[in-house]
Structure formats: structure tokens, C-alpha cells
CSV table of C-alpha atoms in Angstrom, one decimal:
chain,number,residue,atom,x,y,z
A,867,MET,CA,-45.8,41.7,-0.6
A,868,THR,CA,-43.5,44.0,-2.6
A,869,THR,CA,-41.7,45.2,0.7
A,870,THR,CA,-41.1,41.5,1.8
A,871,ALA,CA,-39.6,40.6,-1.7
A,872,VAL,CA,-37.2,43.6,-1.6
A,873,GLU,CA,-36.0,42.7,2.0
A,874,THR,CA,-35.4,39.1,0.9
A,875,ALA,CA,-33.4,40.2,-2.1
A,876,ASP,CA,-31.3,42.6,-0.1
A,877,LYS,CA,-30.4,40.1,2.6
A,878,PRO,CA,-26.8,38.9,2.0
A,879,ALA,CA,-26.3,35.2,1.2
A,880,ARG,CA,-24.9,33.0,3.9
A,881,ILE,CA,-21.3,31.9,3.2
A,882,SER,CA,-20.6,28.4,4.5
A,883,LYS,CA,-17.3,27.0,5.8
A,884,GLU,CA,-16.8,25.2,2.5
A,885,ASP,CA,-17.2,28.5,0.5
A,886,ARG,CA,-14.6,30.3,2.8
A,887,VAL,CA,-12.1,27.3,2.5
A,888,ALA,CA,-12.5,27.5,-1.3
A,889,LEU,CA,-12.0,31.2,-1.3
A,890,ALA,CA,-8.9,30.8,0.9
A,891,ALA,CA,-7.4,28.5,-1.7
A,892,ILE,CA,-7.3,31.4,-4.2
A,893,ASP,CA,-5.5,33.6,-1.7
A,894,VAL,CA,-3.1,30.8,-0.8
A,895,ALA,CA,-2.3,30.1,-4.6
A,896,THR,CA,-1.5,33.8,-5.0
A,897,ALA,CA,0.9,33.8,-1.9
A,898,LEU,CA,2.8,30.6,-3.0
A,899,PRO,CA,6.1,31.1,-4.8
A,900,GLY,CA,6.0,30.1,-8.5
A,901,ARG,CA,2.9,29.7,-10.6
A,902,TRP,CA,-0.1,27.9,-9.1
A,903,THR,CA,-3.6,27.3,-10.3
A,904,VAL,CA,-6.7,26.5,-8.3
A,905,GLY,CA,-9.1,23.6,-9.0
A,906,ARG,CA,-12.2,22.1,-7.6
A,907,GLY,CA,-10.5,19.5,-5.5
A,908,ARG,CA,-9.4,15.9,-6.2
A,909,GLY,CA,-11.9,14.1,-4.0
A,910,ARG,CA,-15.5,14.5,-2.8
A,911,ASP,CA,-14.3,15.7,0.6
A,912,GLN,CA,-12.1,18.5,-0.8
A,913,VAL,CA,-13.6,21.9,-1.9
A,914,ALA,CA,-10.5,23.1,-3.7
A,915,ASP,CA,-7.0,22.2,-4.5
A,916,VAL,CA,-3.9,24.3,-5.7
A,917,VAL,CA,-1.6,22.8,-8.3
A,918,CYS,CA,1.9,23.9,-9.1
A,919,LEU,CA,2.2,24.4,-12.9
A,920,ALA,CA,6.0,23.7,-12.9
A,921,THR,CA,6.1,20.5,-10.9
A,922,GLY,CA,2.5,19.2,-10.8
A,923,VAL,CA,2.5,19.0,-7.0
A,924,SER,CA,-1.0,19.5,-5.7
A,925,VAL,CA,-2.4,20.3,-2.2
A,926,GLY,CA,-6.1,19.7,-1.4
A,927,PHE,CA,-8.3,21.9,0.9
A,928,GLN,CA,-10.5,19.6,2.9
A,929,PRO,CA,-12.9,21.2,5.6
A,930,VAL,CA,-12.9,19.7,9.0
A,931,PRO,CA,-16.3,17.9,9.5
A,932,GLY,CA,-18.6,18.7,12.4
A,933,PRO,CA,-20.4,21.7,13.6
A,934,GLY,CA,-18.4,24.6,15.1
A,935,ALA,CA,-15.1,23.3,13.7
A,936,TRP,CA,-14.1,26.2,11.5
A,937,ARG,CA,-10.8,24.6,10.4
A,938,TYR,CA,-9.5,22.8,7.3
A,939,TRP,CA,-6.9,20.2,6.4
A,940,LEU,CA,-4.2,20.6,3.7
A,941,VAL,CA,-3.7,17.2,2.1
A,942,PRO,CA,-0.8,16.7,-0.4
A,943,GLY,CA,-1.2,14.3,-3.3
A,944,ASP,CA,-1.8,12.7,-5.8
A,945,LEU,CA,0.0,9.5,-5.1
A,946,PRO,CA,1.8,7.9,-8.1
A,947,ARG,CA,0.1,4.9,-9.4
A,948,GLU,CA,2.7,2.5,-8.3
A,949,LEU,CA,2.3,3.6,-4.7
A,950,ASP,CA,-1.5,3.2,-4.5
A,951,ASP,CA,-1.0,0.3,-2.0
A,952,ALA,CA,1.8,2.0,0.0
A,953,TYR,CA,-0.3,1.9,3.1
A,954,LEU,CA,0.3,-1.8,3.2
A,955,TRP,CA,3.8,-1.0,4.4
A,956,TYR,CA,3.4,2.5,6.0
A,957,ARG,CA,0.4,2.3,8.2
A,958,GLN,CA,2.4,3.7,11.0
A,959,ASP,CA,3.7,6.6,8.7
A,960,PRO,CA,0.6,8.2,7.3
A,961,LEU,CA,0.6,10.9,4.7
A,962,PRO,CA,1.6,14.4,6.1
A,963,PHE,CA,-1.1,17.0,6.4
A,964,ALA,CA,-1.6,20.4,8.1
A,965,THR,CA,-4.5,21.9,9.9
A,966,PHE,CA,-5.4,25.7,9.8
A,967,THR,CA,-8.4,27.7,11.0
A,968,VAL,CA,-10.6,29.3,8.5
A,969,GLY,CA,-9.4,32.8,8.1
A,970,ALA,CA,-5.8,32.1,8.7
A,971,PRO,CA,-3.5,34.5,6.8
A,972,ALA,CA,-2.8,33.2,3.3
A,973,THR,CA,0.9,34.0,3.7
A,974,GLU,CA,1.1,31.8,6.7
A,975,VAL,CA,-0.6,28.9,5.0
A,976,ALA,CA,1.6,29.3,1.9
A,977,THR,CA,4.8,29.3,4.0
A,978,ASP,CA,3.8,26.1,5.6
A,979,ILE,CA,2.9,24.4,2.3
A,980,HIS,CA,6.2,25.6,0.8
A,981,GLN,CA,8.6,25.0,3.7
A,982,ARG,CA,7.1,22.0,5.5
A,983,LEU,CA,4.3,20.2,3.9
A,984,ILE,CA,5.7,19.6,0.4
A,985,PRO,CA,9.1,18.6,1.6
A,986,ALA,CA,7.5,16.2,4.1
A,987,PHE,CA,5.4,14.8,1.2
A,988,HIS,CA,8.5,14.2,-0.8
A,989,GLN,CA,10.2,12.4,2.0
A,990,TRP,CA,7.2,10.3,2.4
A,991,LEU,CA,7.2,9.3,-1.2
A,992,ASP,CA,10.9,8.4,-1.0
A,993,ARG,CA,10.2,6.1,2.0
A,994,ALA,CA,7.2,4.6,0.3
A,995,ARG,CA,9.2,3.9,-2.9
A,996,THR,CA,12.1,2.4,-0.9
A,997,ALA,CA,9.6,0.2,1.0
A,998,ARG,CA,7.9,-0.9,-2.2
A,999,ARG,CA,11.3,-1.8,-3.8
A,1000,GLU,CA,12.4,-3.8,-0.7
A,1001,HIS,CA,9.0,-5.5,-0.6
A,1002,LEU,CA,9.2,-6.5,-4.3
A,1003,GLU,CA,12.9,-7.8,-3.9
A,1004,ALA,CA,11.8,-9.8,-0.9
A,1005,GLN,CA,8.9,-11.3,-2.8
A,1006,THR,CA,11.3,-12.2,-5.7
A,1007,ARG,CA,13.8,-13.9,-3.3
A,1008,LYS,CA,10.9,-15.8,-1.7
A,1009,TYR,CA,9.6,-16.9,-5.1
A,1010,LYS,CA,13.0,-18.1,-6.3
A,1011,ALA,CA,13.6,-20.1,-3.0
A,1012,GLU,CA,10.1,-21.7,-3.4
A,1013,ARG,CA,10.7,-22.7,-7.0
A,1014,ALA,CA,14.1,-24.3,-6.0
A,1015,ILE,CA,12.5,-26.3,-3.3
A,1016,ALA,CA,9.6,-27.3,-5.6
A,1017,ASP,CA,12.0,-28.5,-8.2
A,1018,GLN,CA,14.0,-30.5,-5.6
A,1019,LEU,CA,10.8,-32.1,-4.2
A,1020,GLN,CA,9.3,-32.8,-7.7
A,1021,SER,CA,12.6,-34.7,-8.7
A,1022,ALA,CA,12.3,-36.9,-5.6
A,1023,PHE,CA,8.8,-38.3,-6.4
A,1024,PRO,CA,7.6,-40.5,-9.3
A,1025,GLN,CA,7.0,-38.6,-12.4
A,1026,ALA,CA,4.4,-40.9,-13.9
A,1027,PRO,CA,1.6,-40.4,-14.8
A,1028,GLU,CA,1.9,-36.8,-13.7
A,1029,PRO,CA,4.6,-34.7,-11.9
A,1030,ALA,CA,4.1,-34.0,-8.2
A,1031,GLN,CA,2.4,-30.7,-7.4
A,1032,ILE,CA,3.9,-28.6,-4.7
A,1033,TYR,CA,1.9,-25.8,-3.0
A,1034,PHE,CA,3.4,-23.5,-0.3
A,1035,ARG,CA,1.1,-22.5,2.5
A,1036,SER,CA,1.7,-19.9,5.3
A,1037,GLY,CA,4.7,-20.4,7.4
A,1038,ASP,CA,6.9,-23.4,6.6
A,1039,LEU,CA,4.1,-25.7,5.5
A,1040,VAL,CA,4.1,-27.4,2.1
A,1041,ASN,CA,1.4,-29.4,0.4
A,1042,ILE,CA,2.5,-32.2,-1.9
A,1043,THR,CA,0.0,-33.7,-4.3
A,1044,LEU,CA,0.9,-36.9,-5.9
A,1045,THR,CA,-1.0,-38.4,-8.8
A,1046,MET,CA,-0.5,-42.2,-9.7
A,1047,THR,CA,-2.4,-45.2,-10.6
A,1048,PHE,CA,-4.5,-47.0,-7.9
A,1049,ASP,CA,-2.3,-50.1,-7.9
A,1050,ASP,CA,0.9,-48.0,-7.7
A,1051,ALA,CA,-0.5,-46.1,-4.8
A,1052,LEU,CA,-1.4,-49.2,-2.9
A,1053,ALA,CA,2.0,-50.7,-3.6
A,1054,ARG,CA,3.7,-47.6,-2.0
A,1055,ILE,CA,1.6,-47.4,1.1
A,1056,PRO,CA,4.1,-49.5,3.3
A,1057,ALA,CA,7.0,-47.4,2.3
A,1058,LEU,CA,5.1,-44.1,2.7
A,1059,ALA,CA,3.9,-45.2,6.2
A,1060,GLN,CA,7.4,-46.1,7.2
A,1061,ALA,CA,8.8,-42.8,6.1
A,1062,LEU,CA,6.1,-40.8,8.0
A,1063,ARG,CA,6.9,-42.9,11.2
A,1064,ALA,CA,10.6,-42.4,10.8
A,1065,ASP,CA,12.4,-40.3,13.6
A,1066,THR,CA,13.7,-37.4,11.7
A,1067,THR,CA,15.8,-36.3,14.7
A,1068,ALA,CA,17.8,-39.6,14.8
A,1069,ALA,CA,21.2,-39.7,13.1
A,1070,PRO,CA,21.1,-41.4,9.6
A,1071,SER,CA,22.0,-44.9,9.7
A,1072,THR,CA,25.1,-46.2,7.8
A,1073,PRO,CA,24.9,-49.1,5.5
A,1074,THR,CA,26.2,-52.4,6.7
A,1075,GLU,CA,29.5,-53.3,5.1
A,1076,THR,CA,29.3,-56.5,3.2
A,1077,GLN,CA,32.3,-58.7,2.3
A,1078,GLU,CA,32.5,-60.6,-0.9
A,1079,THR,CA,32.8,-64.3,-0.5
A,1080,THR,CA,34.5,-66.6,-2.9
């Protein structure tokens, strides 16, 4: 029994891929220019991350899932809060990342982070911010145009007892809700039916000239 216990204690612990990736992050942080610190990773799928103390830029170390795949991804981040929904506009331009085999030289990984990954991440951020600004500007123009149309339509319909309600749907469809008394609605049915049957493509008719008789 004693011999078995000694042999078990002397047996080296098995190092997993996640352990090796986390240890690689320490060597990479040392090889990167500037001052970097090593953390436990930003997400559940990351085993470590390195953070630049001067700029706050971080790079996560994420093991590639699956048996026999001894590789890991380098994922830059975090995204600024205002760009959380940037993927709405950049689905075809995903965040940059790099792939390395476990055991790759730390200097090689650090060089790729410094010369390619971080610059690519900043370019992605610039494009995402530009897309977000253009998206907000387009939304503002659309809102102003819809309000101008709504004001014009509301002024063309009776205001009593309540103003017309204008709702914009997808495409060029508009819902107009009119609220009026029952008798008033019945009285306006002929005029409304005539307006709906009118040929909107026909040229507008000109009023007949009348002569004053004495």
C-alpha cells in the first residue's frame, strides 16, 4: 500500500491544452513591447488574456475546441459599449483574430499581436464607428422625413374630435387612423369612396371657368 501511494505521488500531473495556453500567455506578455499584465480571460471560453497597461488594449487566449486540435485563437477586445451591436452592420467583416499552435515561440506570437492583430483591430473599430455614425445619421434623416409627412397628412384631415394618427410601416406603406363621430363618419363615406376610386395617374382636372351674368 505504501509503495503504491509513493508511486502515485511521484507521477507528474497531466498538463492540459488549456494549461499550456494559459502558460503561453505569460511568455507572450513578457515578449510584447511595453508593459503588459496577464489575466484570467474575459469570457468563459478564454483561459487567459494579456492587457497593455498603457493603452488598455487586451488580447484573449482561446483554445481551439475539439480533440487533437492543439491550437489557440488570439481574439482582440473588448468592444466599446457603443459598438456592442456593430455586427448589425459588419456581419461580412468579423473581428480579426489569429491562430497559433500550442508551443509556438512567444516572440512570434508577440510580433503578430504587435504588428498585425492590434492594428487590424483598430481599423475594424474605425470602420465600425463610421458605420454606426452613418447608420444614426440615416435614421435621423428618415425620422425627420417621416415627421414632415405626418404633419402634412395630419393637416389634411379633420382635427375633431382627435387628430389623425399616422403610422409608418415597412417600405412605403402608411397607416392613417381617423377618429370622428359616427354621424360624421357616415357623412364622409361617399367622399372617401370617391377618393379611393379616383385614378391617381390621370392628369388633374382644371375648374370650369364661369362667367358672371348681369
